[in-house]
XYZ file of C-alpha atoms in Angstrom:
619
model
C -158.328 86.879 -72.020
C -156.112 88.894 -69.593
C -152.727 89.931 -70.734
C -150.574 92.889 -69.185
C -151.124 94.663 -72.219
C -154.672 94.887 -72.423
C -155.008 95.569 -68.592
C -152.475 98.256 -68.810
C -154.511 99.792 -72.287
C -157.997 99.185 -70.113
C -156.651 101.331 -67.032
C -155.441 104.160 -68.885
C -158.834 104.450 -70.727
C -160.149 104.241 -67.266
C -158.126 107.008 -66.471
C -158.683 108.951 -69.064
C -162.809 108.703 -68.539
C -161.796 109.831 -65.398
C -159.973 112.822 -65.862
C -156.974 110.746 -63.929
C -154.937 110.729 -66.789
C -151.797 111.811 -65.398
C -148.862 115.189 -67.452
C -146.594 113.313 -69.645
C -143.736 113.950 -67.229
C -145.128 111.811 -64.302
C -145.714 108.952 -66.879
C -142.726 108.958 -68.148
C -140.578 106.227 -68.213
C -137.313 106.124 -66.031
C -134.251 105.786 -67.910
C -131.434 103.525 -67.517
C -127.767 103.321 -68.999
C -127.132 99.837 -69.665
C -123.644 100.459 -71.444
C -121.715 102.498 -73.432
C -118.989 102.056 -76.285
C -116.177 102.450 -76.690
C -114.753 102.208 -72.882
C -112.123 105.175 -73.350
C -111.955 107.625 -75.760
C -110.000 110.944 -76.338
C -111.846 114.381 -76.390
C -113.054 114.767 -80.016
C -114.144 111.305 -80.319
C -117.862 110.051 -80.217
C -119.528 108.010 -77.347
C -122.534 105.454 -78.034
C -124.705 104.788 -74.600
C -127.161 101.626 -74.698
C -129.696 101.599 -72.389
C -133.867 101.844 -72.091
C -135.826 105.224 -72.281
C -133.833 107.370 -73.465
C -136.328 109.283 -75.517
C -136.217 113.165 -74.800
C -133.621 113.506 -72.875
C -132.434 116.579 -72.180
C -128.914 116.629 -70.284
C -126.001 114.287 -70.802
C -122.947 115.354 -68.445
C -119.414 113.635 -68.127
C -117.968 114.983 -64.786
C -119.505 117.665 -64.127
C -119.213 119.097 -68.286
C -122.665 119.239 -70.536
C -121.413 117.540 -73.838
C -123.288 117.506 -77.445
C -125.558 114.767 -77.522
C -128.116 113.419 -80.275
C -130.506 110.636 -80.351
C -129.410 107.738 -82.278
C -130.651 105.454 -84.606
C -133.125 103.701 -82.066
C -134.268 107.002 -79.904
C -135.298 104.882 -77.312
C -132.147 102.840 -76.588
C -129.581 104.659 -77.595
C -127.426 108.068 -77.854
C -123.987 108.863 -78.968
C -122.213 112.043 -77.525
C -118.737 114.065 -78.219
C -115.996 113.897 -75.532
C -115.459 117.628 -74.856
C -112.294 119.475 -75.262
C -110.813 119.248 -71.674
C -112.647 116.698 -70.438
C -112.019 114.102 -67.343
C -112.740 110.987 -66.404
C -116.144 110.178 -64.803
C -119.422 108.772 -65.008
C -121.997 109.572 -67.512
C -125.525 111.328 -66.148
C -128.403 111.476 -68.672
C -131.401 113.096 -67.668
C -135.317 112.351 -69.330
C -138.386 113.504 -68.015
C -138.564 110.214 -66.040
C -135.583 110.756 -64.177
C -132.082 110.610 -64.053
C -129.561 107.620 -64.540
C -126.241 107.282 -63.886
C -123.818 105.021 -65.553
C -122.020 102.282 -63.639
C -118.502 103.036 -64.303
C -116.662 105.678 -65.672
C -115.714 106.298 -69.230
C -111.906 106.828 -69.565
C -111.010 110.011 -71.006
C -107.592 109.726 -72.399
C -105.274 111.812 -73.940
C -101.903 112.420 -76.324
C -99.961 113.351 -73.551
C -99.099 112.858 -69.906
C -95.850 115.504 -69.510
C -96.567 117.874 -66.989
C -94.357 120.560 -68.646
C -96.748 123.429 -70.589
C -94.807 125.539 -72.780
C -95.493 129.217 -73.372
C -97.325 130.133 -76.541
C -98.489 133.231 -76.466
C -99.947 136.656 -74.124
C -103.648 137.785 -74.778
C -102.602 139.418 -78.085
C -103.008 136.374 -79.928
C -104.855 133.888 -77.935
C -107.282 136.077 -75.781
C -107.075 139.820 -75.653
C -106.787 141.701 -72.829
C -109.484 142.236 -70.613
C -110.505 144.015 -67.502
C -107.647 143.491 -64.154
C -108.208 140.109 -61.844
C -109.197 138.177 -65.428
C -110.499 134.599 -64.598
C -111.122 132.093 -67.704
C -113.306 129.420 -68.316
C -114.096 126.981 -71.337
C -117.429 125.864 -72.474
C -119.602 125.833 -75.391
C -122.668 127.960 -74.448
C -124.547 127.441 -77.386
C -124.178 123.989 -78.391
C -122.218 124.726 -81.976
C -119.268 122.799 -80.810
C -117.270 125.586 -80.915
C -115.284 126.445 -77.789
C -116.380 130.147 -75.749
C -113.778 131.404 -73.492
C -115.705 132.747 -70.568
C -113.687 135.355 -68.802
C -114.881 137.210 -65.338
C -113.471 140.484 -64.784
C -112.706 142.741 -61.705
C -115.600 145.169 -61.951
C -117.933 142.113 -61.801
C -118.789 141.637 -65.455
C -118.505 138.495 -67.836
C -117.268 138.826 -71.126
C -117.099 135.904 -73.985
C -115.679 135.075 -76.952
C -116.218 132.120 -78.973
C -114.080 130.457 -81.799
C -115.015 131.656 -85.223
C -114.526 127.737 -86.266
C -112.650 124.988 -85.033
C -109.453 124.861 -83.900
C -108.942 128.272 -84.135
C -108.003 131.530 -81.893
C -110.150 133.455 -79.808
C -111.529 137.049 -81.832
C -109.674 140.340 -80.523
C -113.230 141.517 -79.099
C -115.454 139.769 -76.409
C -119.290 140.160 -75.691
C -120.676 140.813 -72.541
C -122.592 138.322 -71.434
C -126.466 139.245 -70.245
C -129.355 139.045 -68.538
C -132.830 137.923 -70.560
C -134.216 141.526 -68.591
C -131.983 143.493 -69.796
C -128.386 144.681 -68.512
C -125.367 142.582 -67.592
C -124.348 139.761 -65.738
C -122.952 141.771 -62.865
C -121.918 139.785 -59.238
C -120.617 143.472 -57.813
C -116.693 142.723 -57.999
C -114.320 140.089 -58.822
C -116.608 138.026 -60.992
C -115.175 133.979 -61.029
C -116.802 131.738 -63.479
C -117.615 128.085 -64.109
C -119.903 126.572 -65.863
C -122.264 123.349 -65.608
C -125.892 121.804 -65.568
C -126.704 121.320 -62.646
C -130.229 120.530 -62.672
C -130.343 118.269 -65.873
C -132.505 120.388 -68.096
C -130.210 121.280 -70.869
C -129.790 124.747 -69.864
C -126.393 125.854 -68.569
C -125.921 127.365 -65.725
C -122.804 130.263 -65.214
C -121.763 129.088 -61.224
C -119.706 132.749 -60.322
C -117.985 133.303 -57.010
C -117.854 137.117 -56.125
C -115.853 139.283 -53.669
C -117.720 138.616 -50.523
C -117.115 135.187 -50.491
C -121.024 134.332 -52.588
C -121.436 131.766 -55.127
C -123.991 132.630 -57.977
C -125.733 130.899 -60.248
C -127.159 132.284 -63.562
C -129.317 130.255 -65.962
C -129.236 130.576 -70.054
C -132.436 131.227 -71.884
C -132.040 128.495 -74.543
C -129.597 125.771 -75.662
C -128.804 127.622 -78.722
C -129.065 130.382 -80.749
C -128.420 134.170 -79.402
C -130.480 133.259 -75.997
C -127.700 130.929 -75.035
C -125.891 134.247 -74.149
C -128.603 135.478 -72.686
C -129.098 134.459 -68.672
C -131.985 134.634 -66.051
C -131.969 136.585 -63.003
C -128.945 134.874 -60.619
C -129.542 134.251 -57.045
C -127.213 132.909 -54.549
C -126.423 129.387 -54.478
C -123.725 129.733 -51.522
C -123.053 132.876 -48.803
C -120.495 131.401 -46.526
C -117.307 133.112 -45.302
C -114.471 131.954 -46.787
C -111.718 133.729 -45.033
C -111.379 137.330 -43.729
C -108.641 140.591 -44.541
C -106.272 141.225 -42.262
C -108.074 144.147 -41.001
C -110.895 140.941 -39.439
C -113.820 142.609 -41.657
C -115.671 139.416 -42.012
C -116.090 138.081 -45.808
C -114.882 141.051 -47.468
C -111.585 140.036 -49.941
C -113.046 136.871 -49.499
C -112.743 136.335 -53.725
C -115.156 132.895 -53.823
C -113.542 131.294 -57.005
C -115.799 127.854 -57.756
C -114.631 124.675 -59.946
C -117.447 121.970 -60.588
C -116.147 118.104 -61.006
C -117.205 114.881 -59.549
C -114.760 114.096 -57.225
C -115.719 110.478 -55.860
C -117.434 109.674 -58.964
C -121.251 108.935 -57.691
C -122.522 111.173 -60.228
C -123.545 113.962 -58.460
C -121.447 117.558 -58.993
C -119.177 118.426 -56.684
C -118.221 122.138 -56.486
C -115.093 123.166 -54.974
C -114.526 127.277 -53.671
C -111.322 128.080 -53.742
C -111.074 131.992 -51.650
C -108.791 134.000 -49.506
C -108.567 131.711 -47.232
C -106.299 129.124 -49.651
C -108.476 125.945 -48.870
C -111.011 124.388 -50.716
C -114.335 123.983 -49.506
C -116.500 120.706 -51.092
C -120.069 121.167 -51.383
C -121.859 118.016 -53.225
C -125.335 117.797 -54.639
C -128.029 116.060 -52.487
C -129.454 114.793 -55.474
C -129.402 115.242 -59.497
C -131.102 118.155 -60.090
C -129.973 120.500 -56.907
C -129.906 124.084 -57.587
C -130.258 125.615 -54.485
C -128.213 125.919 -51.439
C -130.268 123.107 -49.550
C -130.011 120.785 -51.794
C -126.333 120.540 -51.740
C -124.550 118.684 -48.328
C -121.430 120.820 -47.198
C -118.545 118.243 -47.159
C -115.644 120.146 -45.265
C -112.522 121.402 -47.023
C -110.626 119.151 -49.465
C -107.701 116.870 -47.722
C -104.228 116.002 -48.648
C -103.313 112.097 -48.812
C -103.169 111.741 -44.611
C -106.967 112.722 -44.750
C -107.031 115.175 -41.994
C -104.283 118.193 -43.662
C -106.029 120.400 -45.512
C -105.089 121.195 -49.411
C -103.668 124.487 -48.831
C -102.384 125.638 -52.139
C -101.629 129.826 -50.685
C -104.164 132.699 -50.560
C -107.022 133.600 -52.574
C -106.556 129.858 -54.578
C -108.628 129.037 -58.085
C -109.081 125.427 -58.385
C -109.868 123.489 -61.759
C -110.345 120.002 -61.837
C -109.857 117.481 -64.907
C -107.621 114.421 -65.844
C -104.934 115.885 -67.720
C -102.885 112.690 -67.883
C -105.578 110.149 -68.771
C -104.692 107.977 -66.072
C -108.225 107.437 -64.305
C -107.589 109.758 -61.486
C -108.427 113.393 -61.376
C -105.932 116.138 -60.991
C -106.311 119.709 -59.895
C -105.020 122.991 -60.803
C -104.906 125.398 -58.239
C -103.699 129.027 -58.904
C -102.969 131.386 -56.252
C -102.371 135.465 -55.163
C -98.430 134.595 -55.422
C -99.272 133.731 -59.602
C -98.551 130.130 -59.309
C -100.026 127.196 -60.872
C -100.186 123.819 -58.320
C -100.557 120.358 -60.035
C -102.335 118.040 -57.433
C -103.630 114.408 -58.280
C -106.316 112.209 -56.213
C -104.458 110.021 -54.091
C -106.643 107.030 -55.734
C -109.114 106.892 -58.439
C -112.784 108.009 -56.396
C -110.358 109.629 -53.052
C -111.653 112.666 -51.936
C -107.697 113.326 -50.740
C -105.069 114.823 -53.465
C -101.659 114.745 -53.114
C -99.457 117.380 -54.407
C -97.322 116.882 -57.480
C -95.556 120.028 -58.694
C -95.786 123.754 -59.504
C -96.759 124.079 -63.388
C -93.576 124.823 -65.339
C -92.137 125.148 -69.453
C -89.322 122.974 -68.739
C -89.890 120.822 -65.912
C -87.409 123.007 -63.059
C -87.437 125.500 -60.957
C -85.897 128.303 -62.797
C -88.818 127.738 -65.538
C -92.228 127.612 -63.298
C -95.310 129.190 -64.319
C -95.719 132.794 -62.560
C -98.070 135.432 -63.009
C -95.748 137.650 -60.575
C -92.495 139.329 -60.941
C -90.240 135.688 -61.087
C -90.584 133.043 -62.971
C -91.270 132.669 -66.835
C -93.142 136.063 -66.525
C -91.272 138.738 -65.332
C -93.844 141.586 -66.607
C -95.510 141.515 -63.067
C -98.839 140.616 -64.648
C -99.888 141.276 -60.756
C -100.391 137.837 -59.670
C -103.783 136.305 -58.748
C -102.768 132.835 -60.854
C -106.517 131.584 -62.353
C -106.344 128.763 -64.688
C -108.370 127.134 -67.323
C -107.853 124.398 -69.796
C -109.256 122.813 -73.100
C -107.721 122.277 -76.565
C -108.073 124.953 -78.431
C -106.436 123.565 -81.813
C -107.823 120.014 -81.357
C -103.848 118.740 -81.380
C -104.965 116.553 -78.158
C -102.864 118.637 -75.874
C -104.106 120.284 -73.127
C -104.328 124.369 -73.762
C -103.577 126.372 -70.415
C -105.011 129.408 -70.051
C -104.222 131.845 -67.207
C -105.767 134.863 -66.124
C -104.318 137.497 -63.788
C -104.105 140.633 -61.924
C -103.427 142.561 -64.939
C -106.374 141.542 -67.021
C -103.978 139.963 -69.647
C -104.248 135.637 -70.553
C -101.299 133.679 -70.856
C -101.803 130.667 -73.068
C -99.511 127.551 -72.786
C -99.690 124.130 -74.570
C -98.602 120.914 -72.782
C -95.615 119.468 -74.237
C -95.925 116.629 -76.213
C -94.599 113.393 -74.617
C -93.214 109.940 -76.213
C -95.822 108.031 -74.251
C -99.257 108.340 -74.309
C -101.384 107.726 -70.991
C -103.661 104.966 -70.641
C -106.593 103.902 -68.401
C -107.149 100.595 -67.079
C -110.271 98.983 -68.180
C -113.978 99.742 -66.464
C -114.506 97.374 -63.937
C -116.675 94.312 -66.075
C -119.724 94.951 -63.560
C -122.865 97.003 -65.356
C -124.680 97.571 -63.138
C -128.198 98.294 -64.981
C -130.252 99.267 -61.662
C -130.108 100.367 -58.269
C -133.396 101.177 -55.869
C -135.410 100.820 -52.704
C -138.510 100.653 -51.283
C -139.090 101.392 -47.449
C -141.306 97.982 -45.980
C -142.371 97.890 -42.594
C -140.017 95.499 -42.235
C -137.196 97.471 -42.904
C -135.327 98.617 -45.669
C -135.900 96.651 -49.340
C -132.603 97.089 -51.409
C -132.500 95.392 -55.161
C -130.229 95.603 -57.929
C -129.966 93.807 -61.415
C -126.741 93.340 -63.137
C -126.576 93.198 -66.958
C -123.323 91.578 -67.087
C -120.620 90.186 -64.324
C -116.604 89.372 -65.242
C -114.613 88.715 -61.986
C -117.115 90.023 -59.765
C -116.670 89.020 -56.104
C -119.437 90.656 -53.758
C -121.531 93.198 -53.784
C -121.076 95.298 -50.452
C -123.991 97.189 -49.338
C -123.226 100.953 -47.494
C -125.485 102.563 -45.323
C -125.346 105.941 -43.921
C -127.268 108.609 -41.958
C -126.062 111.550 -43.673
C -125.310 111.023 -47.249
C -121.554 111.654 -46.633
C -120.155 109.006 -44.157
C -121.045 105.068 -45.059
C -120.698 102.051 -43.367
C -120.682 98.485 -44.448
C -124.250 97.023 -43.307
C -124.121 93.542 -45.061
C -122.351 91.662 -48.655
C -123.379 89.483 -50.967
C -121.368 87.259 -53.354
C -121.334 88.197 -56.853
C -121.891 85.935 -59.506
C -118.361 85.778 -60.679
C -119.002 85.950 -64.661
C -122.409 86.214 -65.807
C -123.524 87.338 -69.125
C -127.062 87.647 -68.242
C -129.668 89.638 -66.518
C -129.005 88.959 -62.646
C -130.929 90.062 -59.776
C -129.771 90.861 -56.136
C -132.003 92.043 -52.896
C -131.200 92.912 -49.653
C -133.315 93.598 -46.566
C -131.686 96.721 -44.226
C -134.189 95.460 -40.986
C -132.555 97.860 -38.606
C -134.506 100.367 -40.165
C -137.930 99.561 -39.378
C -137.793 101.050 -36.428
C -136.237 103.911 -37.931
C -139.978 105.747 -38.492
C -139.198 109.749 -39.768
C -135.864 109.171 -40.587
C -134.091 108.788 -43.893
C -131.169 106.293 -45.199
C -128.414 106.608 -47.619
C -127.866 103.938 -49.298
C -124.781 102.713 -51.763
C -123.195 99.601 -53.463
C -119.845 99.109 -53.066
C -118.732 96.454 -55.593
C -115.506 94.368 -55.389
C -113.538 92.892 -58.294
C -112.071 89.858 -57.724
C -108.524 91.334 -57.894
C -109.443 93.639 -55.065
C -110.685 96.398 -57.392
C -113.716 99.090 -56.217
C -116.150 100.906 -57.661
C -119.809 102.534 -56.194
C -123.084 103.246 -57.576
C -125.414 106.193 -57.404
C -126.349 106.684 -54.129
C -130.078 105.816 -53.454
C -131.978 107.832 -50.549
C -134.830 106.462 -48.485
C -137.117 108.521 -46.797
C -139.741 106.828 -43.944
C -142.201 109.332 -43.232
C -144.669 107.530 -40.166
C -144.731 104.007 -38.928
C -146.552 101.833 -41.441
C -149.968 101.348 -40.606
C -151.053 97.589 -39.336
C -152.358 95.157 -41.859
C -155.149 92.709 -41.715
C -153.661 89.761 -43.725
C -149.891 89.368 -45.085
C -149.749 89.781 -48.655
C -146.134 89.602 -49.410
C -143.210 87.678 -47.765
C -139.823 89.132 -47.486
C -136.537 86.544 -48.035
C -132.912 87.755 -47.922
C -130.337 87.979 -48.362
C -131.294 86.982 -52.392
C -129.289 85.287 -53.573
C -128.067 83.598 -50.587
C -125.448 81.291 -49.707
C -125.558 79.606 -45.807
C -128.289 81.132 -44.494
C -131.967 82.260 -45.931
C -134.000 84.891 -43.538
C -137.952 85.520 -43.872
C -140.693 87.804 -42.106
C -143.739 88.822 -43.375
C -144.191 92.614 -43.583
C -146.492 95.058 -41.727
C -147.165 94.421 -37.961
C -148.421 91.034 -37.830
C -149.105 89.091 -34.891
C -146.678 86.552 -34.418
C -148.551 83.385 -36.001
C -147.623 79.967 -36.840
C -146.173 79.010 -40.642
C -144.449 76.526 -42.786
C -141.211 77.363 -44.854
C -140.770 75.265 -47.938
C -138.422 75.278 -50.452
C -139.144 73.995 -53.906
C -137.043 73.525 -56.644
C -138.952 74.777 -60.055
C -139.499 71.015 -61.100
C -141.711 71.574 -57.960
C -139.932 68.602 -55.813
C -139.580 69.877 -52.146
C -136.126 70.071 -50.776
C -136.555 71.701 -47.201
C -139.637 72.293 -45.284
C -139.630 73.736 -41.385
C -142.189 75.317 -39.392
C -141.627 78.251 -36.913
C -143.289 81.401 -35.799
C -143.372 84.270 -37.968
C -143.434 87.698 -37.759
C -142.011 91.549 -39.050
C -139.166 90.591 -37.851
C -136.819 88.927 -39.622
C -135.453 85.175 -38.527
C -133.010 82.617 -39.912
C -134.594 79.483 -41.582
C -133.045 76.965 -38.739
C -131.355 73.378 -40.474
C -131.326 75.091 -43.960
C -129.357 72.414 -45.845
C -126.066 72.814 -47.999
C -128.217 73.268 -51.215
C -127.294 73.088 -54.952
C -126.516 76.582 -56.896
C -129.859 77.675 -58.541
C -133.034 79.112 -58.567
C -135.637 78.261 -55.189
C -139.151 78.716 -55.285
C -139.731 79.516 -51.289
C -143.530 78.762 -49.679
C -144.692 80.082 -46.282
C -148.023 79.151 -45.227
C -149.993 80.544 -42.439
C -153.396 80.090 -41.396
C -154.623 83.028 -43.676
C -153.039 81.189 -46.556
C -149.678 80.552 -48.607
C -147.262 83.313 -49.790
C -144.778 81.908 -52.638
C -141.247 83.893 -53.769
C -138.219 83.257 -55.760
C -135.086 82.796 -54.175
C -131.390 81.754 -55.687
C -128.688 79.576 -53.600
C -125.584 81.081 -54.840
């Protein structure tokens, strides 16, 4: 007797005989994130993600951060994770060797504080010593211990760390410089300015630096852990564009190149954002999942103020960092600059690649008490400007820690005040989305979704676009409203079959019923020739599904146009509409469709090489 089982067992044994059989990797399953509990948490707390194949994987990110992650009681369906210290708001991205998945909305990272005020706690001699001149701090936890490793680039090019002797405690009075596996150090020349991310997926972090010149480098670790996860391959140069010239016009030299990584419009792919001489920021955004290299990240322009065309100028040689310091959903940036200030901008809405501008940092909330690394401020010392900024929470109090390097070499640490009202974050939109793909058809584009779950969902908007950055509305369907099981959606983009050699962009853009928006993961499809002819139809195409008014069908490849019958069934099997017409690749409107009842359709299109049979829902 046939079963899927047994014919799936009998082909790999097939294989196998064969020498077909094919690594582990390209069999793997894909994985999905189906949900994830609880909906916001506070760095510290623990995160449990649902979903199917989850087995080996070996990156989970929250905007733009790697965060400790272990396998849970069911490997393959579920995970739990720690919120890192300094976290923000975004989607979760877990990688497998099948593939990459992206949750469908954002897990809220909130925190014990919203005040904007961050009072001073201490110089470098007892939070971080002094370093080398033009210091520039980052947090991270290199080795996977859950202790926190400030990561500070220095003037003469080098990287020096030093990592928490336990938690919740001060940095040690001596930092290690940080190397490569062949031997000598991490050196970018001069003016070494760290972040650090995943960028590819594979567990291993990579040390993003931005040098004098204006380049970007990227340095891998060895290992997750141990004494290799201080130890870094050979870097190579991830971007090499001028970001501003001296006075004198010498092109890219002072250019200073000072990166930030974050996902800005929350698709869940990294954004990085170079701050440089210039004072803008320039927006590069990863292609796809794993990019690494300078092709595989699309150059997005310089971020915008709230009017969308003013650039976010926040004064020379400008350091941005990117997190949610107030728990409120949106992401805020901190931008230092060569004056030693610290700007506080916010996204002008939650997903906006626009900020608007809020205030300069300050201890006290006016003007006599802002931040400053120069000779005014709270800091008269003249630490030599050159503002670069950094947070996490280095006592685990749930208040942000700033930490700012300067001119001088020395860190500032500051603590954000506590305030009587703690932020929250309104609930994920009630849509999980558990997948999103394609498949190019010689009859155009085949989009399909499934939902898991559906509260107050209104339509489902589909967005096209040619070059991964600007989309357009190409067609929406209705939602189901509230559904608390599996539901399935299709959509047919027929404009691009005659698209051959080209390649769509392709996102959801879903729509509360309150007016509320969120997107998926963007999927790309790729149409490499014209499909080649075929001798019989073997599948027939029916969208939009579900449908409301009107129900369109074509048979795929490049039939002849031949004669057919359309008939709708319902599953009892009774017929409820039947039409004939003349069918073809191209796609046509099923003329006198009735006003039909809400449920599931079997459709029937018979030609004179036979019948073709497909589901279809009336909405």
């Amino acid at each position: 007797m046939y079963t899927p089982a047994t014919s799936a067992f009998a082909r790999l044994l097939r294989q196998a005989a064969l020498g077909l059989l094919l690594p582990a990797a390209a069999l793997a399953q894909a994985p999905s994130i189906v949900s994830f509990s609880p909906a916001t948490a506070a760095p510290g707390a623990t995160v449990t993600v649902t979903g199917t194949a989850l087995t080996g994987f070996t990156s989970v990110i929250l905007n733009g951060q790697l965060v400790r992650a272990t396998a849970g009681a069911v490997p393959a369906s579920t995970l739990s994770f720690i919120v890192p210290a300094g976290a923000g708001t975004g989607r979760i991205r877990l990688t497998t060797a099948g593939g990459t998945a992206i949750s469908s909305y954002k897990l809220g990272v909130v925190r014990a504080s919203s005040n904007k005020n961050y009072a001073q706690l201490s110089t470098s001699t007892t939070s971080v010593p002094a370093v080398g001149n033009y210091s520039t701090p980052t947090a991270a936890d290199l080795n996977n211990n859950g202790l926190i490793e400030m990561i500070v680039g220095q003037g003469n090019g080098t990287l020096l760390y030093f990592e928490q002797a336990t938690a919740n405690t001060s940095f040690p009075t001596t930092g290690t410089v940080l190397t490569l596996n062949a031997g000598g150090n991490i050196d970018v020349g001069l003016y070494a300015k760290p972040t650090v991310s995943d960028l590819d997926g594979d567990g291993l972090q990579e040390i993003i630096v931005g040098e004098e010149t204006g380049k970007v480098m990227i340095y891998e670790q060895v290992a997750r852990t141990g004494a290799n996860a201080f130890k870094f391959n050979a870097g190579t140069v991830l971007f090499a564009n001028p970001y501003g010239v001296t006075p004198s016009g010498t092109a890219n030299f002072g250019s200073y190149a000072r990166p930030a990584v974050a996902d800005i419009n929350g698709n869940g792919l990294i954004d990085i954002l170079v701050g440089g001489n210039d004072g803008v920021i320039h927006r590069y955004e990863q292609a796809t999942a794993t990019a690494t290299t300078t092709a595989g990240f699309n150059v997005l322009g310089n971020v915008k103020l709230a009017n969308g065309t003013t650039d976010l100028d926040a004064g020379d040689v400008s350091k941005p960092l990117v997190t949610d310091y107030d728990g409120d959903g949106k992401l805020d940036m901190l931008v230092g600059n060569v004056a030693g200030n610290v700007q506080l901008y916010t996204q002008t809405t939650i997903n906006s690649a626009t900020f608007t501008f809020v205030q300069n940092l300050s201890t006290a909330g006016t003007a006599a008490t802002i931040i400053n690394m120069s000779n005014t401020g709270t800091n008269p010392s003249n630490s030599g400007g050159y503002a670069a900024p950094a947070v996490t929470d280095i006592d685990g109090n749930g208040l942000l820690d700033l930490f700012i390097g300067n001119g001088s070499g020395t860190l500032f640490r500051y603590e954000q005040s506590a305030s009587a009202v703690a932020p929250t974050i309104s609930a994920p939109l009630p849509v999980v989305l558990s997948a999103f793909g394609g498949q190019a058809t010689s009859a155009g584009n085949r989009l399909s979704w499934t939902t898991a779950q559906e509260l107050k969902s209104a339509s489902f908007v589909v967005e096209a676009s040619a070059d991964g950055t600007t989309f357009a509305a190409v067609a929406e369907l209705a939602a189901a409203g509230n559904s608390t099981t599996a539901r399935s959606y299709e959509y047919l983009d027929a404009s691009a079959a005659a698209q051959t050699a080209s390649r769509r962009y392709y996102r959801l853009r879903q729509v509360d019923l309150d007016g509320t928006l969120n997107y998926s993961p963007v999927v790309t499809l790729t149409r490499t020739a014209a499909p080649a002819a075929a001798t019989a139809p073997a599948t027939a195409e029916a969208y939009p599904n579900p449908f409301t008014s009107q129900l369109l069908v074509a048979l795929p490849g490049t039939f002849e146009p031949q004669a057919a019958t359309a008939t709708l069934f319902t599953l009892a099997g009774r017929p409820v509409f039947a039409t004939k017409l003349v069918i073809s690749a191209t796609p046509q409107a099923l003329a006198g469709l009735p006003e039909l009842p809400a449920g599931v359709y079997v459709l029937r299109l018979t030609t004179a090489g036979g019948s073709i049979t497909r589901k279809v829902t009336r909405q």
